[in-house]
mmCIF file of C-alpha atoms in Angstrom:
data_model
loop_
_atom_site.group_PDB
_atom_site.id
_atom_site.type_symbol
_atom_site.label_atom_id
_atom_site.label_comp_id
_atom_site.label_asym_id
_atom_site.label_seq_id
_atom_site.Cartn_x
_atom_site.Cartn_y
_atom_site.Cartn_z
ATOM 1 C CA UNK A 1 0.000 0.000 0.000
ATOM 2 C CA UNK A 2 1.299 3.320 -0.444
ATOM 3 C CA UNK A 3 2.799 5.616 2.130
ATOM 4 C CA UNK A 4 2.922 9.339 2.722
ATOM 5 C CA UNK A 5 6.548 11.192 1.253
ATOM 6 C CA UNK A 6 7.787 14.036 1.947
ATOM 7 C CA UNK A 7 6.982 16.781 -0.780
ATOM 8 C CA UNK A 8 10.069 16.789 -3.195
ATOM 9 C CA UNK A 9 11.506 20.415 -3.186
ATOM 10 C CA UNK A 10 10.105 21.748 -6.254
ATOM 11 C CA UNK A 11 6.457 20.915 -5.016
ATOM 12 C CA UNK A 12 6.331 22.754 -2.105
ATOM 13 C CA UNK A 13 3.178 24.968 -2.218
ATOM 14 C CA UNK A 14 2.182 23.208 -5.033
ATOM 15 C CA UNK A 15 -0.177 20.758 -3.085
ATOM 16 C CA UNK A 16 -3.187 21.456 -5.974
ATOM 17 C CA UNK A 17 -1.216 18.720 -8.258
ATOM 18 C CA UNK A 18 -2.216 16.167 -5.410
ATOM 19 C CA UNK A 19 -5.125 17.371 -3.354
ATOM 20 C CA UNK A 20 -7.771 15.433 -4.608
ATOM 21 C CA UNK A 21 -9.176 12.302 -2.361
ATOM 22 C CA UNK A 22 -9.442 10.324 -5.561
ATOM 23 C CA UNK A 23 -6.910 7.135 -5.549
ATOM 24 C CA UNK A 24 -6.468 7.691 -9.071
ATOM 25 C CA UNK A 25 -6.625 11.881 -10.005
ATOM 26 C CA UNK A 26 -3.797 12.793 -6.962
ATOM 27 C CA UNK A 27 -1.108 10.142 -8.814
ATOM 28 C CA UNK A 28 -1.360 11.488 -12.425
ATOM 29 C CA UNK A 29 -0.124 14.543 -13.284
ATOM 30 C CA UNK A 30 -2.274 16.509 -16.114
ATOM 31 C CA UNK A 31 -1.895 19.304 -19.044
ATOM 32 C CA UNK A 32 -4.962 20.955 -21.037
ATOM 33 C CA UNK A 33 -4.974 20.452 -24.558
ATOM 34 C CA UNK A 34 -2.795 23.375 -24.536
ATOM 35 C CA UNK A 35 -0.023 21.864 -22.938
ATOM 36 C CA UNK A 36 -0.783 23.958 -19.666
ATOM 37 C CA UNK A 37 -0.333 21.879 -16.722
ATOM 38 C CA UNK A 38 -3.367 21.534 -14.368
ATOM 39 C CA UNK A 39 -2.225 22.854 -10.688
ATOM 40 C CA UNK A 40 -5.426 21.984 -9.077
ATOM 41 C CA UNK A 41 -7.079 19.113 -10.174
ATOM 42 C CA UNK A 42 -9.662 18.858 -7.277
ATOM 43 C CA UNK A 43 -10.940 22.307 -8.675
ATOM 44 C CA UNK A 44 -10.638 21.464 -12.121
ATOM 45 C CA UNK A 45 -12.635 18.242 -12.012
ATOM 46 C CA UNK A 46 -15.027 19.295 -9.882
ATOM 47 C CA UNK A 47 -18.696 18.157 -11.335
ATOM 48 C CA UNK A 48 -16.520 15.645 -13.540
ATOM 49 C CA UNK A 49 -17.945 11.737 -12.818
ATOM 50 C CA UNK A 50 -16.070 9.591 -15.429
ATOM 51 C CA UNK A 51 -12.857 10.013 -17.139
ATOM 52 C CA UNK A 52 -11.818 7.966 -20.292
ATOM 53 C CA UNK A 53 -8.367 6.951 -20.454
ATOM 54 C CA UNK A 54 -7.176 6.309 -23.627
ATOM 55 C CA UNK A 55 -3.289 4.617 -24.332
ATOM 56 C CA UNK A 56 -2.226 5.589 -27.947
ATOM 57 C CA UNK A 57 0.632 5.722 -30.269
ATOM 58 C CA UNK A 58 1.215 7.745 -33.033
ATOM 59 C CA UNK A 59 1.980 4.592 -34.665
ATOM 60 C CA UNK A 60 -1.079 3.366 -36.510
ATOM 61 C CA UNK A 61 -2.657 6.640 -36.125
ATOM 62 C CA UNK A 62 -4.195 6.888 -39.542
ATOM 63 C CA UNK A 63 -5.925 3.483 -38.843
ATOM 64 C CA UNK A 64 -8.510 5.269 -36.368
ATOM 65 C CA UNK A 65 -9.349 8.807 -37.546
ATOM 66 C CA UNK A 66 -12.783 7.788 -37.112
ATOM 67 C CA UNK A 67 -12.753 6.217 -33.774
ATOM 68 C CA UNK A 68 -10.568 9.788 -32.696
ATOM 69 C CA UNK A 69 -13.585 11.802 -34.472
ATOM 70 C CA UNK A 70 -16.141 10.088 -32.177
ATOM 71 C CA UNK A 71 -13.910 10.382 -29.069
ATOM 72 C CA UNK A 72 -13.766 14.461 -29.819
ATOM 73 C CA UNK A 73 -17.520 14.866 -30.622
ATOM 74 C CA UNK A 74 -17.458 12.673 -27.031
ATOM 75 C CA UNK A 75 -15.066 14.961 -25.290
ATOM 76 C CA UNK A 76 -17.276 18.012 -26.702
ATOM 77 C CA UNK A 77 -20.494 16.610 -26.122
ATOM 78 C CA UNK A 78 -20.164 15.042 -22.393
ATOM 79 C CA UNK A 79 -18.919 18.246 -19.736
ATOM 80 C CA UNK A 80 -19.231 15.321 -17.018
ATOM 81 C CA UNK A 81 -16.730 13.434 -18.289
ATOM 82 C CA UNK A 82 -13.187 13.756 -19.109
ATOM 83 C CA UNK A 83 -10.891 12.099 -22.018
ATOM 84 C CA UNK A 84 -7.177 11.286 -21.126
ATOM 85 C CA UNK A 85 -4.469 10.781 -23.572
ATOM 86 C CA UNK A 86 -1.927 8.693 -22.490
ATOM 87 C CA UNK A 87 0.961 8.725 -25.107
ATOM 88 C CA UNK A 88 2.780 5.679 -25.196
ATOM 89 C CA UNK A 89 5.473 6.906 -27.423
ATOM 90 C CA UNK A 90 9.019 7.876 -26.545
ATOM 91 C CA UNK A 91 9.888 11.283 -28.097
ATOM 92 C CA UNK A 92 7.116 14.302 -27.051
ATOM 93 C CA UNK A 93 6.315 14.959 -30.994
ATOM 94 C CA UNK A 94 5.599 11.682 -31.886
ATOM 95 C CA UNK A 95 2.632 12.308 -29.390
ATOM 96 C CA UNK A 96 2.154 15.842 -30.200
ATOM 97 C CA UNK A 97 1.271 14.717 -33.723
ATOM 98 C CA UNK A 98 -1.774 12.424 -32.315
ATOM 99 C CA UNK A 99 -2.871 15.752 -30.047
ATOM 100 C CA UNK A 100 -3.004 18.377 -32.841
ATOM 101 C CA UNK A 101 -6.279 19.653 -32.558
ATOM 102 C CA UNK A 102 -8.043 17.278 -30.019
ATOM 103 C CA UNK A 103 -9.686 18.500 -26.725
ATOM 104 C CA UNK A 104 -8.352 16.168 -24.624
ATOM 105 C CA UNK A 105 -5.872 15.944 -21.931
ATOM 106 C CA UNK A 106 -2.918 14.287 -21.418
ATOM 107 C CA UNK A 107 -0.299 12.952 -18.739
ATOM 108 C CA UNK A 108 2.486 15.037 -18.751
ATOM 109 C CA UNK A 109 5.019 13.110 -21.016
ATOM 110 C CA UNK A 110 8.405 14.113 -19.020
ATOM 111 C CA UNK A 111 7.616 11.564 -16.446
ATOM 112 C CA UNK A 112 10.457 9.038 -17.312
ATOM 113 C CA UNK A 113 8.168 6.718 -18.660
ATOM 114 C CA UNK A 114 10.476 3.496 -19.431
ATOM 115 C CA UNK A 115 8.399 2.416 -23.040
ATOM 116 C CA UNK A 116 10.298 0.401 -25.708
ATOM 117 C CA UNK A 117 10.009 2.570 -29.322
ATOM 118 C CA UNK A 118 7.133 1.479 -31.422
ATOM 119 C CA UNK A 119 6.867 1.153 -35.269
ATOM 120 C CA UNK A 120 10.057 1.133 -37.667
ATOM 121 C CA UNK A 121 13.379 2.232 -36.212
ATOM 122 C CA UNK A 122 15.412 4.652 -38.080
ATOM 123 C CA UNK A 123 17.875 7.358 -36.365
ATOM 124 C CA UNK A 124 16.003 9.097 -33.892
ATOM 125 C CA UNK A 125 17.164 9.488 -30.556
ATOM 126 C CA UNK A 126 15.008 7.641 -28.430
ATOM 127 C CA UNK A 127 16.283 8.870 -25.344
ATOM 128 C CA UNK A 128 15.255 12.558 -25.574
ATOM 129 C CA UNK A 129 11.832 11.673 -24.236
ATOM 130 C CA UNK A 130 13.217 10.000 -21.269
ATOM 131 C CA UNK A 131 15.898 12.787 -19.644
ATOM 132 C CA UNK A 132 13.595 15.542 -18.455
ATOM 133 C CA UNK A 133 11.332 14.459 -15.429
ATOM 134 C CA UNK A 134 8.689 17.032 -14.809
ATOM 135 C CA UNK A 135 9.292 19.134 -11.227
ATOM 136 C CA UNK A 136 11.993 16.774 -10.228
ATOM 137 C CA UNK A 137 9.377 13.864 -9.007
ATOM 138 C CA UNK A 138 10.123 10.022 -8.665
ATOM 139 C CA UNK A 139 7.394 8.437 -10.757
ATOM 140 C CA UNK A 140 5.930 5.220 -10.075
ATOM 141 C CA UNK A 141 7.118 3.194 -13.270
ATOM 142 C CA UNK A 142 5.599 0.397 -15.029
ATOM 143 C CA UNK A 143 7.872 -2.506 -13.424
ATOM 144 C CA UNK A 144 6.907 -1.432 -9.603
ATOM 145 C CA UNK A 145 3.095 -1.055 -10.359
ATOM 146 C CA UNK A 146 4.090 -4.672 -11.380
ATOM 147 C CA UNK A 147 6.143 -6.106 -9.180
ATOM 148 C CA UNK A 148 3.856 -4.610 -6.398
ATOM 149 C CA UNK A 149 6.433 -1.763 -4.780
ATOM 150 C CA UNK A 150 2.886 0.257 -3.735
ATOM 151 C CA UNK A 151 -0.526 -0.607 -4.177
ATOM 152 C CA UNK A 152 -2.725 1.587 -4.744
ATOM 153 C CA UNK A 153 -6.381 0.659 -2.889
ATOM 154 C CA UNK A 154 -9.435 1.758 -5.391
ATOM 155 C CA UNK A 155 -12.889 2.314 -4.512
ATOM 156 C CA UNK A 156 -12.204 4.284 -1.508
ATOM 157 C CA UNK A 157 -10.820 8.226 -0.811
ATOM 158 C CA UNK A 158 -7.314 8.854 0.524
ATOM 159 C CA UNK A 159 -5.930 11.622 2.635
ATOM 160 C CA UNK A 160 -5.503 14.184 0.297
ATOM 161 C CA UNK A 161 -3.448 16.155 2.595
ATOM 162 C CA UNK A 162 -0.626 13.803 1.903
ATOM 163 C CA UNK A 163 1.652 13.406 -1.301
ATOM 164 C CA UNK A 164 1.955 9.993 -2.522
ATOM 165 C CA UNK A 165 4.269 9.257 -5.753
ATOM 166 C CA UNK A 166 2.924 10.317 -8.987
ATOM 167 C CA UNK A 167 2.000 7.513 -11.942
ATOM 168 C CA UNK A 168 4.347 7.498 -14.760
ATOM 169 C CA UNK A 169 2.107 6.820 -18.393
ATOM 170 C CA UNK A 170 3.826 3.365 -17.909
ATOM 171 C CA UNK A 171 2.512 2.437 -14.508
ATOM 172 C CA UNK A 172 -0.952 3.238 -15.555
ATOM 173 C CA UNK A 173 -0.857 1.423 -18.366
ATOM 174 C CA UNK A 174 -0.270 -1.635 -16.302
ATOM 175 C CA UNK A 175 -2.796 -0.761 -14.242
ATOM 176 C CA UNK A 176 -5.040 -0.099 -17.449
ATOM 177 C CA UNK A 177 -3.995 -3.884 -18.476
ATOM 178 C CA UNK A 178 -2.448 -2.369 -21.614
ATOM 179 C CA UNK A 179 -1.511 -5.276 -24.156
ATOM 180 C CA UNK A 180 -1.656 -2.888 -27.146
ATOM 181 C CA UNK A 181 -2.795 0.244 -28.306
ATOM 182 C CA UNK A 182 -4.894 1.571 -28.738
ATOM 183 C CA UNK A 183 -6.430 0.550 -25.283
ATOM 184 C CA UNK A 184 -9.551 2.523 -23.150
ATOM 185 C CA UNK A 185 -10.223 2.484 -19.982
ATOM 186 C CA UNK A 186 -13.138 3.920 -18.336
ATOM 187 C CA UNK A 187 -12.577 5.170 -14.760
ATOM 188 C CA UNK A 188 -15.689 6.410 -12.378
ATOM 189 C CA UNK A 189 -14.808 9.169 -9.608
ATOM 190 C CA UNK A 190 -17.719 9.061 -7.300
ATOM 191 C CA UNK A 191 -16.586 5.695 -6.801
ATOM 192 C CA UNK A 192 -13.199 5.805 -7.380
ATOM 193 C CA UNK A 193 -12.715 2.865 -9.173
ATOM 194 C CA UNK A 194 -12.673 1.142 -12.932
ATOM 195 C CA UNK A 195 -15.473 0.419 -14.881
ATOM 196 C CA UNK A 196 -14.145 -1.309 -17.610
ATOM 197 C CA UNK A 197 -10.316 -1.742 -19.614
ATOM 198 C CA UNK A 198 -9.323 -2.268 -23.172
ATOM 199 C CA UNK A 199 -13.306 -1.457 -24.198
ATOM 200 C CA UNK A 200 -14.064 -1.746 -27.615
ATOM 201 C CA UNK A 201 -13.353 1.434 -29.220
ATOM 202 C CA UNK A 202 -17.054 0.556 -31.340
ATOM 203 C CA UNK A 203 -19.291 1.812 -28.081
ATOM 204 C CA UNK A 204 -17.940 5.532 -28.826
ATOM 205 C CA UNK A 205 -19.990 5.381 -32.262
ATOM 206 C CA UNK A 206 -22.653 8.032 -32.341
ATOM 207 C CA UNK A 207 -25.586 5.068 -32.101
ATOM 208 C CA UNK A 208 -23.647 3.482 -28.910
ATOM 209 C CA UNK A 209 -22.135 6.472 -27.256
ATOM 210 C CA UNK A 210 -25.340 7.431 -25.372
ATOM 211 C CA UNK A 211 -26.748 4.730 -23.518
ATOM 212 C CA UNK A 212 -23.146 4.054 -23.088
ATOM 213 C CA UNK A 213 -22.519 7.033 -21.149
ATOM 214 C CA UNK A 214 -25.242 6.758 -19.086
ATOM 215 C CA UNK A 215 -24.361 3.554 -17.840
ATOM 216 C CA UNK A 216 -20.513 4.518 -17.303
ATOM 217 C CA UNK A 217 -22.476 7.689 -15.547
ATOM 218 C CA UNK A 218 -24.248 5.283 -13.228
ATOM 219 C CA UNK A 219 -21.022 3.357 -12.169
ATOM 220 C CA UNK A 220 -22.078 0.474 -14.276
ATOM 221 C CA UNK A 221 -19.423 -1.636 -17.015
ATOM 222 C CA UNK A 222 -21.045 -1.986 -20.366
ATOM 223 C CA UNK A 223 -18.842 -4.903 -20.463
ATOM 224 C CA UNK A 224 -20.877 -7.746 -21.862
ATOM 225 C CA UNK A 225 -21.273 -10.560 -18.670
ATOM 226 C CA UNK A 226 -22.387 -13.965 -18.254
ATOM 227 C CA UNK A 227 -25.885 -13.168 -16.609
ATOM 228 C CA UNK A 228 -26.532 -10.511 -20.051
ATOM 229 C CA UNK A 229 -25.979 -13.382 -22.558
ATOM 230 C CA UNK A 230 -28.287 -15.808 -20.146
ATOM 231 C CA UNK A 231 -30.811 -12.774 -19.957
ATOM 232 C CA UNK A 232 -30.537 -12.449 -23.644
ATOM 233 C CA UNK A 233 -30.542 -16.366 -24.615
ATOM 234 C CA UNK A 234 -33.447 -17.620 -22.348
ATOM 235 C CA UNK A 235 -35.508 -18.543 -25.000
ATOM 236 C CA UNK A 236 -32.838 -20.572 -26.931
ATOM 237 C CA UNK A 237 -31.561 -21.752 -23.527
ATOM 238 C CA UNK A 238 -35.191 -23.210 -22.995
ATOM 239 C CA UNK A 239 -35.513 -24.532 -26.542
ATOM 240 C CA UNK A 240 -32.247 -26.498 -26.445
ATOM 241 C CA UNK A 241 -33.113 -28.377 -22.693
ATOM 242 C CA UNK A 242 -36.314 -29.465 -23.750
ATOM 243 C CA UNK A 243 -34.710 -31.003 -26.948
ATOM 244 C CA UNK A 244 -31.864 -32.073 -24.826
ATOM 245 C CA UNK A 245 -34.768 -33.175 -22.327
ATOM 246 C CA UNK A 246 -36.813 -35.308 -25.377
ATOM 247 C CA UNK A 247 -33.751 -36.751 -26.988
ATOM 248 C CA UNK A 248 -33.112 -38.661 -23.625
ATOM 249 C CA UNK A 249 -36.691 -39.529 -23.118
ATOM 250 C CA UNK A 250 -36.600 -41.251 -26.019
ATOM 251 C CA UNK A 251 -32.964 -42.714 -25.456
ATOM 252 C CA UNK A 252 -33.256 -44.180 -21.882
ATOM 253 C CA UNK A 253 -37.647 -44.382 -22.180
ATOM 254 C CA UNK A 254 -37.840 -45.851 -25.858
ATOM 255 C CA UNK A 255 -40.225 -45.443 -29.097
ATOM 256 C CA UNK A 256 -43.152 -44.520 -26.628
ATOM 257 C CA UNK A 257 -41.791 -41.473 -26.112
ATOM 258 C CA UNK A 258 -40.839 -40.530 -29.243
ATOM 259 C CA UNK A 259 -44.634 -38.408 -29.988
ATOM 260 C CA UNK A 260 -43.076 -35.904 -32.457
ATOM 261 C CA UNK A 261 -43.414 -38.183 -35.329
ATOM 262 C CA UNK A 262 -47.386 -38.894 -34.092
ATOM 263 C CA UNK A 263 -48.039 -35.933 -34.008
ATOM 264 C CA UNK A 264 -46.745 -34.762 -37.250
ATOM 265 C CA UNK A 265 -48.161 -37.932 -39.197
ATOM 266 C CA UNK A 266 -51.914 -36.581 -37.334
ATOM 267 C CA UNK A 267 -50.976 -32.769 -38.612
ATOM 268 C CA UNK A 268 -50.173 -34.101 -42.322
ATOM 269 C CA UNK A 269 -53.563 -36.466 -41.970
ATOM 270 C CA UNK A 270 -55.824 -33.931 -41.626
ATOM 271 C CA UNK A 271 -53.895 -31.458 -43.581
ATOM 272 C CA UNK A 272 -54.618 -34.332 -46.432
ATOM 273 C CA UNK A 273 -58.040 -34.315 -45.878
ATOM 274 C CA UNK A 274 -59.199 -31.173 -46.112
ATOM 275 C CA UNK A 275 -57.034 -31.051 -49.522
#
């Protein structure tokens, strides 16, 4: 579980980056889509209720204009809710290039987030994205979150008085159970806890978005579960025991319980008949 730090130097009377109760909102540290960094998140997501947290890449950008359309129209659209970018890349253009133009926000990227590059190598330097870490802080990187240095406890507050360490884009991304990208996450703050991960970037269409939204609003996964597909299936479910039911009937009971074919031959009878 995590512990209380002292405030690295640089952060003194800067206790806005941290001062929310939220397990989640105090350990990641946030810019507007201008690139100004938020110094008081408690007052800047006050009314919010869900935030979508969306891992990307600039690789394979091209392949999901359209889902990035619907996830602006959602970030416009939805003043309750709040989309996240979390760049995944290793130099700060790469994810400027995905930002150009979007309303979202985004983790700060100098964070020393310890991701391999993505896409074809050529003669970059990889390592300019890694050497600045924003206001001197030790973030919590993607092998601790794994290996289980802190925990972080959901669904409850936290002392928001105290400073914790800060989540690097790699240690959420393990917390987001990132296998690729892109990857969403849907995150509710009254409860302060995760809805659903990797969800299906499909139930940001314009015909899904709504009653999808109202059930992230309501602390609710749209994830599909085993008691839905039941719920849905019950008629089929029915159908397929009583055939089940009749094919052993007939098995273990023999020919006298075989009706179906009685009961057809009377239906064809009287069908002939009347013809």
């Amino acid at each position: 579980m995590s512990s209380p730090m002292d405030i690295p130097p640089d952060l003194v009377g800067q206790s806005g980056l941290y001062n929310s109760p939220d397990p989640l909102l105090r350990r990641i540290r946030l810019e507007e889509p201008s690139g100004k960094s938020i110094d008081d998140v408690e007052k800047y997501f006050d009314g919010k209720e869900v935030l979508v947290l969306y891992a990307g890449s600039e690789y394979g950008e091209n392949n999901i204009r359209g889902f990035h359309r619907d996830l602006t129209t959602f970030a416009q659209k939805y003043k309750s809710s709040s989309v996240i970018y979390i760049s995944t890349d290793v130099l700060p253009q790469q994810a400027n290039n995905v930002l150009q133009g979007k309303p979202w926000l985004r983790m700060t990227f100098f964070d020393n987030s310890d991701f391999a590059p993505v896409g074809e190598p050529d003669e970059k330097d990889w390592s300019v994205g890694l050497e600045e870490v924003k206001r001197g802080e030790d973030f919590l990187q993607a092998g601790e979150v794994e290996m289980g240095v802190e925990t972080i406890q959901f669904g409850q507050e936290e002392n928001e008085n105290d400073y914790v360490r800060p989540l690097s884009r790699a240690g959420l991304t393990v917390l987001m159970n990132v296998f690729s990208t892109p990857s969403i996450s849907i995150y509710h703050l009254p409860t302060h806890s995760f809805l659903a991960k990797n969800v299906n970037m499909s139930s940001f269409k314009p015909e899904n978005i709504d009653r999808n939204y109202q059930v992230w609003k309501g602390g609710e996964s749209t994830s599909v579960k085993i008691s839905d597909i039941i719920d849905k299936m019950k008629w089929t479910l029915l159908l397929l025991l009583i055939a089940v039911g009749y094919h052993l009937a007939v098995r273990i009971g023999g020919e006298q319980y075989n009706f179906i074919p009685r009961v057809m031959d009377g239906i064809n009878g009287r069908l002939s008949g009347k013809i």
